[in-house]
Amino acid sequence: MTDQPNQPNRQNQPYDPYGQQPQAWPAQGYQGYEDPHAAQQYTQQWQGQTWETQNHRAVSAQAPDPETAILTPQSPRPHQGPRTPQEPASPAATDAAATGYGPATVGGNARVTDAQRARAEGRSPIIEPGMQPAALTALLGLLLAGAAAVGTYALLVPLVILQAVTAAGWFRLNGMWPARQGIALGFAGALAADAALLVSGRSPSAILGTIGVWVLLALVLQLRSHADPDERMYGLMATVAASALAIVAGGYLAAAADAVTVGAVAVAVAVLARALPLPTPVSVVVSLLAAAGAGIAMGSVTDLGTSGALLGAGAAVCALIGHRVASYDYPSRFVHFTAGVALPLAAAAPAVYVLGRALA
């Protein structure tokens, strides 16, 4: 057997990778390939990688967090500190992002209705019409009372005005404007009811018959509409209610002249007293007492006598209900000068007819 030459140990020698000089590979390379320059080149390459690793660690220790560096303002205001990198989104911001509408604010927001802003600020969305609409209601009531004393056909003039304002105000109170077809239909129903009352000798059945016919007519017209089902339902309900209120206001034409005089004056006084700057419970009590007093005063002039107090109080109760409906859901100024003027008188018409017949 031929003796093999002594080969150097090919096993790697241990070394410290953090800065200590690693031991070079032996002169004889890997797998018997002897290259003295290979070991020196490997040693220099390892030293270079070790230096780059240590330099990268030093630079990384001094570099700020990229997220913090982006979110922290470079030149904060005097009273403004750096913002938190991750702040939880508020519910208002989440709702605004989802719906596209900003939150209600005290300063106002064009995308939020007045009623929504009032609820968000803890205020009542109910606003009463005020003194000017109350003065117009009182004026129209006095016109009804004076025209009733003159005659039936004289009563038609203020009554037609009342019915027109009632139909227009109810549509605007429901947020439907312009709704010319519904307003025209409601006002046409009121005129038809007035004509039926005059032809039938002021029989109240003419009012009920006209309401039934107009409900059917409104239903047929809404079924022919090409709007969405929800919109057709809203339009149907608004049209039926406006027509019914305008037709029911014709109860002044069916009632006795003395009852119309007492009831219209009582409504006028009650609405004026309700507009006084008093707490709501006190204002309601004062308006009812004032209406009863006006009923007694006007009853002494007519044939009703002291029973006019009951008629005046009953008409005032219905008028206050109409007044409250006209104040619903933060209404606009136009609503106050239409529904706020007409609804107290229109709502009081059935009470005037029924109590007038009962107390005569």
mmCIF file of C-alpha atoms in Angstrom:
data_model
loop_
_atom_site.group_PDB
_atom_site.id
_atom_site.type_symbol
_atom_site.label_atom_id
_atom_site.label_comp_id
_atom_site.label_asym_id
_atom_site.label_seq_id
_atom_site.Cartn_x
_atom_site.Cartn_y
_atom_site.Cartn_z
ATOM 1 C CA MET A 1 0.000 0.000 0.000
ATOM 2 C CA THR A 2 1.261 3.456 -0.838
ATOM 3 C CA ASP A 3 1.410 5.871 2.044
ATOM 4 C CA GLN A 4 -0.929 8.789 1.647
ATOM 5 C CA PRO A 5 0.533 12.257 2.306
ATOM 6 C CA ASN A 6 -0.511 13.920 5.495
ATOM 7 C CA GLN A 7 -3.559 16.086 4.756
ATOM 8 C CA PRO A 8 -4.348 19.050 6.993
ATOM 9 C CA ASN A 9 -7.502 19.020 9.124
ATOM 10 C CA ARG A 10 -10.438 20.115 6.913
ATOM 11 C CA GLN A 11 -12.792 20.692 9.841
ATOM 12 C CA ASN A 12 -13.687 24.378 10.381
ATOM 13 C CA GLN A 13 -12.124 26.029 13.326
ATOM 14 C CA PRO A 14 -14.421 27.817 15.793
ATOM 15 C CA TYR A 15 -14.551 31.597 15.551
ATOM 16 C CA ASP A 16 -16.407 34.546 17.070
ATOM 17 C CA PRO A 17 -18.633 36.279 14.482
ATOM 18 C CA TYR A 18 -18.788 39.603 16.444
ATOM 19 C CA GLY A 19 -15.576 41.333 15.685
ATOM 20 C CA GLN A 20 -12.865 38.780 16.566
ATOM 21 C CA GLN A 21 -10.507 37.733 13.824
ATOM 22 C CA PRO A 22 -11.769 34.449 12.423
ATOM 23 C CA GLN A 23 -9.228 31.805 11.667
ATOM 24 C CA ALA A 24 -8.437 31.504 8.006
ATOM 25 C CA TRP A 25 -9.029 28.463 6.016
ATOM 26 C CA PRO A 26 -5.988 26.306 5.520
ATOM 27 C CA ALA A 27 -3.826 26.822 2.509
ATOM 28 C CA GLN A 28 -5.238 23.728 0.970
ATOM 29 C CA GLY A 29 -8.799 24.525 -0.172
ATOM 30 C CA TYR A 30 -11.984 22.605 0.005
ATOM 31 C CA GLN A 31 -12.014 19.145 -1.525
ATOM 32 C CA GLY A 32 -8.263 19.014 -1.949
ATOM 33 C CA TYR A 33 -7.998 22.216 -4.013
ATOM 34 C CA GLU A 34 -5.114 24.240 -2.670
ATOM 35 C CA ASP A 35 -5.508 27.942 -3.223
ATOM 36 C CA PRO A 36 -3.764 30.302 -0.793
ATOM 37 C CA HIS A 37 -5.715 33.296 -2.114
ATOM 38 C CA ALA A 38 -9.121 31.669 -1.483
ATOM 39 C CA ALA A 39 -8.676 31.547 2.260
ATOM 40 C CA GLN A 40 -7.585 35.182 2.413
ATOM 41 C CA GLN A 41 -10.511 36.311 0.233
ATOM 42 C CA TYR A 42 -13.011 34.411 2.396
ATOM 43 C CA THR A 43 -11.574 35.961 5.567
ATOM 44 C CA GLN A 44 -11.875 39.506 4.179
ATOM 45 C CA GLN A 45 -15.432 38.877 2.993
ATOM 46 C CA TRP A 46 -16.518 37.626 6.440
ATOM 47 C CA GLN A 47 -14.952 40.649 8.137
ATOM 48 C CA GLY A 48 -16.859 42.948 5.792
ATOM 49 C CA GLN A 49 -20.210 41.244 6.499
ATOM 50 C CA THR A 50 -19.544 41.422 10.248
ATOM 51 C CA TRP A 51 -18.847 45.170 10.044
ATOM 52 C CA GLU A 52 -22.013 45.807 7.993
ATOM 53 C CA THR A 53 -24.099 43.837 10.504
ATOM 54 C CA GLN A 54 -22.764 45.853 13.424
ATOM 55 C CA ASN A 55 -23.244 49.150 11.558
ATOM 56 C CA HIS A 56 -26.832 48.248 10.629
ATOM 57 C CA ARG A 57 -27.647 47.493 14.257
ATOM 58 C CA ALA A 58 -26.221 50.803 15.403
ATOM 59 C CA VAL A 59 -28.150 52.760 12.770
ATOM 60 C CA SER A 60 -31.374 50.857 13.522
ATOM 61 C CA ALA A 61 -31.018 51.665 17.222
ATOM 62 C CA GLN A 62 -30.797 55.391 16.474
ATOM 63 C CA ALA A 63 -33.503 55.567 13.745
ATOM 64 C CA PRO A 64 -37.024 56.535 14.879
ATOM 65 C CA ASP A 65 -40.071 54.381 14.371
ATOM 66 C CA PRO A 66 -41.346 55.003 10.808
ATOM 67 C CA GLU A 67 -44.978 55.002 11.956
ATOM 68 C CA THR A 68 -44.256 57.463 14.741
ATOM 69 C CA ALA A 69 -42.213 59.649 12.432
ATOM 70 C CA ILE A 70 -45.055 59.856 9.933
ATOM 71 C CA LEU A 71 -47.847 60.577 12.415
ATOM 72 C CA THR A 72 -45.916 63.071 14.557
ATOM 73 C CA PRO A 73 -46.186 66.620 13.147
ATOM 74 C CA GLN A 74 -42.863 68.270 12.388
ATOM 75 C CA SER A 75 -43.932 71.670 13.656
ATOM 76 C CA PRO A 76 -46.764 71.256 16.179
ATOM 77 C CA ARG A 77 -48.826 74.229 17.252
ATOM 78 C CA PRO A 78 -48.138 75.812 20.628
ATOM 79 C CA HIS A 79 -51.060 74.055 22.347
ATOM 80 C CA GLN A 80 -51.178 70.944 20.206
ATOM 81 C CA GLY A 81 -49.236 67.842 21.165
ATOM 82 C CA PRO A 82 -48.345 64.901 18.977
ATOM 83 C CA ARG A 83 -51.236 62.724 18.046
ATOM 84 C CA THR A 84 -51.511 59.133 19.132
ATOM 85 C CA PRO A 85 -50.442 56.775 16.322
ATOM 86 C CA GLN A 86 -53.614 54.706 16.572
ATOM 87 C CA GLU A 87 -56.681 56.511 17.891
ATOM 88 C CA PRO A 88 -60.001 54.652 18.059
ATOM 89 C CA ALA A 89 -62.565 56.117 15.700
ATOM 90 C CA SER A 90 -65.471 57.865 17.399
ATOM 91 C CA PRO A 91 -69.060 56.646 16.789
ATOM 92 C CA ALA A 92 -69.957 59.963 15.129
ATOM 93 C CA ALA A 93 -67.014 59.643 12.713
ATOM 94 C CA THR A 94 -67.977 56.052 11.959
ATOM 95 C CA ASP A 95 -71.610 57.034 11.244
ATOM 96 C CA ALA A 96 -70.456 59.960 9.128
ATOM 97 C CA ALA A 97 -68.183 57.695 7.081
ATOM 98 C CA ALA A 98 -70.974 55.162 6.628
ATOM 99 C CA THR A 99 -73.809 57.557 5.733
ATOM 100 C CA GLY A 100 -71.928 60.486 4.255
ATOM 101 C CA TYR A 101 -73.650 62.923 6.639
ATOM 102 C CA GLY A 102 -71.771 64.890 9.235
ATOM 103 C CA PRO A 103 -72.776 65.004 12.889
ATOM 104 C CA ALA A 104 -75.220 67.640 14.105
ATOM 105 C CA THR A 105 -73.471 70.641 15.615
ATOM 106 C CA VAL A 106 -74.486 73.765 17.475
ATOM 107 C CA GLY A 107 -73.103 75.968 14.698
ATOM 108 C CA GLY A 108 -75.258 74.255 12.107
ATOM 109 C CA ASN A 109 -74.754 71.649 9.428
ATOM 110 C CA ALA A 110 -76.319 71.918 6.010
ATOM 111 C CA ARG A 111 -76.622 68.129 5.733
ATOM 112 C CA VAL A 112 -78.639 67.754 8.949
ATOM 113 C CA THR A 113 -82.242 68.814 9.390
ATOM 114 C CA ASP A 114 -83.238 71.198 12.149
ATOM 115 C CA ALA A 115 -85.185 68.466 13.918
ATOM 116 C CA GLN A 116 -82.160 66.124 13.924
ATOM 117 C CA ARG A 117 -79.918 68.890 15.228
ATOM 118 C CA ALA A 118 -82.418 69.734 17.972
ATOM 119 C CA ARG A 119 -82.574 66.093 19.108
ATOM 120 C CA ALA A 120 -78.776 65.771 19.032
ATOM 121 C CA GLU A 121 -78.437 68.876 21.207
ATOM 122 C CA GLY A 122 -81.050 67.685 23.693
ATOM 123 C CA ARG A 123 -83.663 70.247 22.662
ATOM 124 C CA SER A 124 -87.286 69.613 21.768
ATOM 125 C CA PRO A 125 -87.946 69.480 18.012
ATOM 126 C CA ILE A 126 -91.399 70.997 18.619
ATOM 127 C CA ILE A 127 -91.670 74.717 17.823
ATOM 128 C CA GLU A 128 -94.994 76.492 18.181
ATOM 129 C CA PRO A 129 -96.134 78.864 15.443
ATOM 130 C CA GLY A 130 -95.915 82.016 17.546
ATOM 131 C CA MET A 131 -97.851 85.244 17.729
ATOM 132 C CA GLN A 132 -97.986 86.211 14.042
ATOM 133 C CA PRO A 133 -99.675 82.981 12.843
ATOM 134 C CA ALA A 134 -101.925 83.187 15.907
ATOM 135 C CA ALA A 135 -102.937 86.709 14.881
ATOM 136 C CA LEU A 136 -103.772 85.465 11.375
ATOM 137 C CA THR A 137 -105.800 82.611 12.853
ATOM 138 C CA ALA A 138 -107.688 85.078 15.036
ATOM 139 C CA LEU A 139 -108.325 87.313 12.029
ATOM 140 C CA LEU A 140 -109.664 84.434 9.969
ATOM 141 C CA GLY A 141 -111.799 83.289 12.914
ATOM 142 C CA LEU A 142 -113.310 86.744 13.307
ATOM 143 C CA LEU A 143 -114.037 86.796 9.565
ATOM 144 C CA LEU A 144 -115.863 83.471 9.901
ATOM 145 C CA ALA A 145 -117.841 84.760 12.885
ATOM 146 C CA GLY A 146 -118.837 87.981 11.151
ATOM 147 C CA ALA A 147 -119.685 86.274 7.845
ATOM 148 C CA ALA A 148 -121.857 83.699 9.637
ATOM 149 C CA ALA A 149 -123.839 86.510 11.168
ATOM 150 C CA VAL A 150 -124.356 88.025 7.707
ATOM 151 C CA GLY A 151 -125.475 84.917 5.826
ATOM 152 C CA THR A 152 -124.603 81.572 4.316
ATOM 153 C CA TYR A 153 -123.084 82.829 1.083
ATOM 154 C CA ALA A 154 -121.039 85.439 2.918
ATOM 155 C CA LEU A 155 -119.587 82.614 5.006
ATOM 156 C CA LEU A 156 -118.313 80.914 1.843
ATOM 157 C CA VAL A 157 -115.595 83.534 1.271
ATOM 158 C CA PRO A 158 -113.509 83.019 4.451
ATOM 159 C CA LEU A 159 -114.391 79.307 4.428
ATOM 160 C CA VAL A 160 -112.890 78.757 0.970
ATOM 161 C CA ILE A 161 -109.727 80.577 2.078
ATOM 162 C CA LEU A 162 -109.532 78.349 5.151
ATOM 163 C CA GLN A 163 -109.934 75.190 3.084
ATOM 164 C CA ALA A 164 -107.250 76.187 0.566
ATOM 165 C CA VAL A 165 -104.713 77.014 3.271
ATOM 166 C CA THR A 166 -105.556 73.764 5.075
ATOM 167 C CA ALA A 167 -104.819 71.592 2.027
ATOM 168 C CA ALA A 168 -101.549 73.379 1.245
ATOM 169 C CA GLY A 169 -100.381 73.451 4.851
ATOM 170 C CA TRP A 170 -100.947 69.752 5.458
ATOM 171 C CA PHE A 171 -98.803 68.747 2.482
ATOM 172 C CA ARG A 172 -96.011 71.060 3.561
ATOM 173 C CA LEU A 173 -96.256 69.816 7.147
ATOM 174 C CA ASN A 174 -95.590 66.288 5.841
ATOM 175 C CA GLY A 175 -92.513 67.442 3.931
ATOM 176 C CA MET A 176 -94.171 67.188 0.503
ATOM 177 C CA TRP A 177 -93.663 70.345 -1.482
ATOM 178 C CA PRO A 178 -94.417 71.049 -4.218
ATOM 179 C CA ALA A 179 -97.362 68.641 -4.326
ATOM 180 C CA ARG A 180 -99.654 70.553 -6.646
ATOM 181 C CA GLN A 181 -101.718 67.539 -7.639
ATOM 182 C CA GLY A 182 -102.498 66.563 -4.044
ATOM 183 C CA ILE A 183 -103.216 70.150 -2.985
ATOM 184 C CA ALA A 184 -105.504 70.677 -5.977
ATOM 185 C CA LEU A 185 -107.275 67.395 -5.264
ATOM 186 C CA GLY A 186 -107.833 68.265 -1.603
ATOM 187 C CA PHE A 187 -109.073 71.759 -2.413
ATOM 188 C CA ALA A 188 -111.372 70.376 -5.135
ATOM 189 C CA GLY A 189 -112.846 67.995 -2.580
ATOM 190 C CA ALA A 190 -113.534 70.911 -0.241
ATOM 191 C CA LEU A 191 -115.298 72.835 -3.009
ATOM 192 C CA ALA A 192 -117.335 69.765 -3.906
ATOM 193 C CA ALA A 193 -118.342 69.363 -0.268
ATOM 194 C CA ASP A 194 -119.405 73.019 -0.077
ATOM 195 C CA ALA A 195 -121.492 72.639 -3.205
ATOM 196 C CA ALA A 196 -123.074 69.450 -1.867
ATOM 197 C CA LEU A 197 -123.889 71.213 1.409
ATOM 198 C CA LEU A 198 -125.599 74.056 -0.383
ATOM 199 C CA VAL A 199 -127.581 71.716 -2.642
ATOM 200 C CA SER A 200 -128.633 69.403 0.195
ATOM 201 C CA GLY A 201 -129.745 72.183 2.509
ATOM 202 C CA ARG A 202 -126.561 72.033 4.673
ATOM 203 C CA SER A 203 -126.963 68.376 5.527
ATOM 204 C CA PRO A 204 -123.857 66.862 7.209
ATOM 205 C CA SER A 205 -124.239 63.708 5.119
ATOM 206 C CA ALA A 206 -122.858 65.695 2.195
ATOM 207 C CA ILE A 207 -119.527 65.975 4.070
ATOM 208 C CA LEU A 208 -119.323 62.256 4.770
ATOM 209 C CA GLY A 209 -120.282 61.338 1.209
ATOM 210 C CA THR A 210 -117.684 63.683 -0.269
ATOM 211 C CA ILE A 211 -114.960 62.276 1.981
ATOM 212 C CA GLY A 212 -115.769 58.730 0.830
ATOM 213 C CA VAL A 213 -115.724 59.672 -2.846
ATOM 214 C CA TRP A 214 -112.437 61.569 -2.505
ATOM 215 C CA VAL A 215 -110.720 58.737 -0.652
ATOM 216 C CA LEU A 216 -111.600 56.408 -3.530
ATOM 217 C CA LEU A 217 -110.454 58.981 -6.077
ATOM 218 C CA ALA A 218 -107.119 59.480 -4.309
ATOM 219 C CA LEU A 219 -106.612 55.720 -4.174
ATOM 220 C CA VAL A 220 -107.219 55.353 -7.912
ATOM 221 C CA LEU A 221 -104.831 58.187 -8.750
ATOM 222 C CA GLN A 222 -102.075 56.761 -6.573
ATOM 223 C CA LEU A 223 -102.466 53.326 -8.140
ATOM 224 C CA ARG A 224 -101.859 54.901 -11.548
ATOM 225 C CA SER A 225 -98.643 56.505 -10.313
ATOM 226 C CA HIS A 226 -95.261 55.127 -11.417
ATOM 227 C CA ALA A 227 -93.456 56.106 -8.204
ATOM 228 C CA ASP A 228 -91.984 53.696 -5.677
ATOM 229 C CA PRO A 229 -94.457 51.835 -3.442
ATOM 230 C CA ASP A 230 -93.321 53.746 -0.345
ATOM 231 C CA GLU A 231 -93.711 57.101 -2.077
ATOM 232 C CA ARG A 232 -97.138 56.131 -3.350
ATOM 233 C CA MET A 233 -98.207 55.174 0.169
ATOM 234 C CA TYR A 234 -96.938 58.471 1.600
ATOM 235 C CA GLY A 235 -98.667 60.403 -1.159
ATOM 236 C CA LEU A 236 -101.911 58.494 -0.634
ATOM 237 C CA MET A 237 -101.996 59.134 3.109
ATOM 238 C CA ALA A 238 -101.120 62.817 2.713
ATOM 239 C CA THR A 239 -103.736 63.311 0.002
ATOM 240 C CA VAL A 240 -106.462 61.561 1.974
ATOM 241 C CA ALA A 241 -105.662 63.496 5.173
ATOM 242 C CA ALA A 242 -105.472 66.869 3.391
ATOM 243 C CA SER A 243 -108.744 66.224 1.574
ATOM 244 C CA ALA A 244 -110.478 65.073 4.749
ATOM 245 C CA LEU A 245 -109.332 68.106 6.753
ATOM 246 C CA ALA A 246 -110.309 70.547 4.021
ATOM 247 C CA ILE A 247 -113.717 68.879 3.632
ATOM 248 C CA VAL A 248 -114.319 68.695 7.393
ATOM 249 C CA ALA A 249 -113.695 72.437 7.606
ATOM 250 C CA GLY A 250 -116.967 72.765 5.721
ATOM 251 C CA GLY A 251 -118.662 71.902 8.999
ATOM 252 C CA TYR A 252 -118.897 75.648 9.604
ATOM 253 C CA LEU A 253 -121.254 75.795 6.643
ATOM 254 C CA ALA A 254 -123.398 72.989 8.064
ATOM 255 C CA ALA A 255 -123.531 74.400 11.618
ATOM 256 C CA ALA A 256 -125.957 76.990 12.908
ATOM 257 C CA ALA A 257 -124.954 80.608 12.496
ATOM 258 C CA ASP A 258 -124.889 81.304 16.249
ATOM 259 C CA ALA A 259 -122.687 78.268 16.875
ATOM 260 C CA VAL A 260 -120.252 79.403 14.187
ATOM 261 C CA THR A 261 -120.069 82.876 15.697
ATOM 262 C CA VAL A 262 -119.406 81.621 19.224
ATOM 263 C CA GLY A 263 -117.008 78.858 18.177
ATOM 264 C CA ALA A 264 -114.921 80.989 15.784
ATOM 265 C CA VAL A 265 -114.473 83.762 18.356
ATOM 266 C CA ALA A 266 -113.551 81.219 21.030
ATOM 267 C CA VAL A 267 -110.897 79.680 18.748
ATOM 268 C CA ALA A 268 -109.492 83.120 17.983
ATOM 269 C CA VAL A 269 -109.153 83.977 21.678
ATOM 270 C CA ALA A 270 -107.743 80.540 22.578
ATOM 271 C CA VAL A 271 -105.013 80.673 19.919
ATOM 272 C CA LEU A 272 -103.974 84.190 20.938
ATOM 273 C CA ALA A 273 -103.779 83.143 24.588
ATOM 274 C CA ARG A 274 -101.785 80.046 23.628
ATOM 275 C CA ALA A 275 -99.195 82.212 21.883
ATOM 276 C CA LEU A 276 -98.405 84.164 25.048
ATOM 277 C CA PRO A 277 -94.902 83.577 26.495
ATOM 278 C CA LEU A 278 -96.022 81.292 29.314
ATOM 279 C CA PRO A 279 -95.106 77.740 30.344
ATOM 280 C CA THR A 280 -96.985 75.172 28.290
ATOM 281 C CA PRO A 281 -99.328 73.854 31.050
ATOM 282 C CA VAL A 282 -100.154 77.365 32.188
ATOM 283 C CA SER A 283 -100.673 78.517 28.613
ATOM 284 C CA VAL A 284 -103.105 75.665 27.890
ATOM 285 C CA VAL A 285 -105.158 76.394 31.005
ATOM 286 C CA VAL A 286 -105.228 80.116 30.265
ATOM 287 C CA SER A 287 -106.328 79.545 26.668
ATOM 288 C CA LEU A 288 -109.152 77.212 27.696
ATOM 289 C CA LEU A 289 -110.386 79.665 30.329
ATOM 290 C CA ALA A 290 -110.165 82.508 27.838
ATOM 291 C CA ALA A 291 -112.126 80.512 25.274
ATOM 292 C CA ALA A 292 -114.822 79.687 27.827
ATOM 293 C CA GLY A 293 -115.057 83.358 28.764
ATOM 294 C CA ALA A 294 -115.330 84.343 25.111
ATOM 295 C CA GLY A 295 -118.052 81.703 24.685
ATOM 296 C CA ILE A 296 -120.040 83.208 27.548
ATOM 297 C CA ALA A 297 -119.614 86.712 26.120
ATOM 298 C CA MET A 298 -120.682 85.725 22.632
ATOM 299 C CA GLY A 299 -123.453 83.461 23.975
ATOM 300 C CA SER A 300 -125.019 86.441 25.681
ATOM 301 C CA VAL A 301 -125.144 88.191 22.322
ATOM 302 C CA THR A 302 -126.650 85.176 20.554
ATOM 303 C CA ASP A 303 -129.330 82.717 21.617
ATOM 304 C CA LEU A 304 -126.896 80.249 23.227
ATOM 305 C CA GLY A 305 -126.551 82.154 26.516
ATOM 306 C CA THR A 306 -124.305 80.603 29.161
ATOM 307 C CA SER A 307 -124.101 77.337 27.241
ATOM 308 C CA GLY A 308 -121.742 79.176 24.947
ATOM 309 C CA ALA A 309 -119.021 78.557 27.537
ATOM 310 C CA LEU A 310 -119.186 74.811 26.873
ATOM 311 C CA LEU A 311 -119.185 75.327 23.129
ATOM 312 C CA GLY A 312 -116.250 77.717 23.360
ATOM 313 C CA ALA A 313 -114.251 75.348 25.576
ATOM 314 C CA GLY A 314 -114.948 72.357 23.288
ATOM 315 C CA ALA A 315 -113.936 74.297 20.189
ATOM 316 C CA ALA A 316 -110.788 75.490 22.000
ATOM 317 C CA VAL A 317 -109.761 71.923 22.865
ATOM 318 C CA CYS A 318 -109.934 70.891 19.208
ATOM 319 C CA ALA A 319 -108.155 74.076 18.164
ATOM 320 C CA LEU A 320 -105.278 73.394 20.568
ATOM 321 C CA ILE A 321 -104.930 69.894 19.132
ATOM 322 C CA GLY A 322 -104.624 71.373 15.637
ATOM 323 C CA HIS A 323 -102.177 73.940 16.977
ATOM 324 C CA ARG A 324 -100.042 71.163 18.455
ATOM 325 C CA VAL A 325 -100.073 69.188 15.193
ATOM 326 C CA ALA A 326 -98.844 72.251 13.308
ATOM 327 C CA SER A 327 -95.879 72.450 15.719
ATOM 328 C CA TYR A 328 -94.705 68.903 15.027
ATOM 329 C CA ASP A 329 -91.083 68.053 14.177
ATOM 330 C CA TYR A 330 -89.453 71.489 13.918
ATOM 331 C CA PRO A 331 -91.685 72.879 11.129
ATOM 332 C CA SER A 332 -90.636 75.648 8.797
ATOM 333 C CA ARG A 333 -91.892 79.215 8.657
ATOM 334 C CA PHE A 334 -94.095 78.345 5.687
ATOM 335 C CA VAL A 335 -95.762 75.608 7.748
ATOM 336 C CA HIS A 336 -96.434 78.065 10.547
ATOM 337 C CA PHE A 337 -98.182 80.457 8.173
ATOM 338 C CA THR A 338 -100.278 77.749 6.507
ATOM 339 C CA ALA A 339 -100.910 74.745 8.750
ATOM 340 C CA GLY A 340 -100.312 76.820 11.879
ATOM 341 C CA VAL A 341 -103.020 79.247 10.790
ATOM 342 C CA ALA A 342 -105.580 76.829 9.336
ATOM 343 C CA LEU A 343 -105.396 73.663 11.437
ATOM 344 C CA PRO A 344 -106.820 75.163 14.681
ATOM 345 C CA LEU A 345 -109.903 76.400 12.856
ATOM 346 C CA ALA A 346 -110.291 73.278 10.686
ATOM 347 C CA ALA A 347 -110.010 70.950 13.674
ATOM 348 C CA ALA A 348 -112.600 72.940 15.613
ATOM 349 C CA ALA A 349 -115.266 72.688 12.874
ATOM 350 C CA PRO A 350 -116.700 69.279 13.960
ATOM 351 C CA ALA A 351 -116.948 70.433 17.587
ATOM 352 C CA VAL A 352 -118.742 73.601 16.526
ATOM 353 C CA TYR A 353 -121.299 71.613 14.532
ATOM 354 C CA VAL A 354 -121.885 68.863 17.127
ATOM 355 C CA LEU A 355 -121.995 71.144 20.198
ATOM 356 C CA GLY A 356 -124.069 73.707 18.321
ATOM 357 C CA ARG A 357 -126.697 71.083 17.532
ATOM 358 C CA ALA A 358 -126.607 69.677 21.071
ATOM 359 C CA LEU A 359 -126.864 73.031 22.877
ATOM 360 C CA ALA A 360 -129.378 74.712 20.568
#
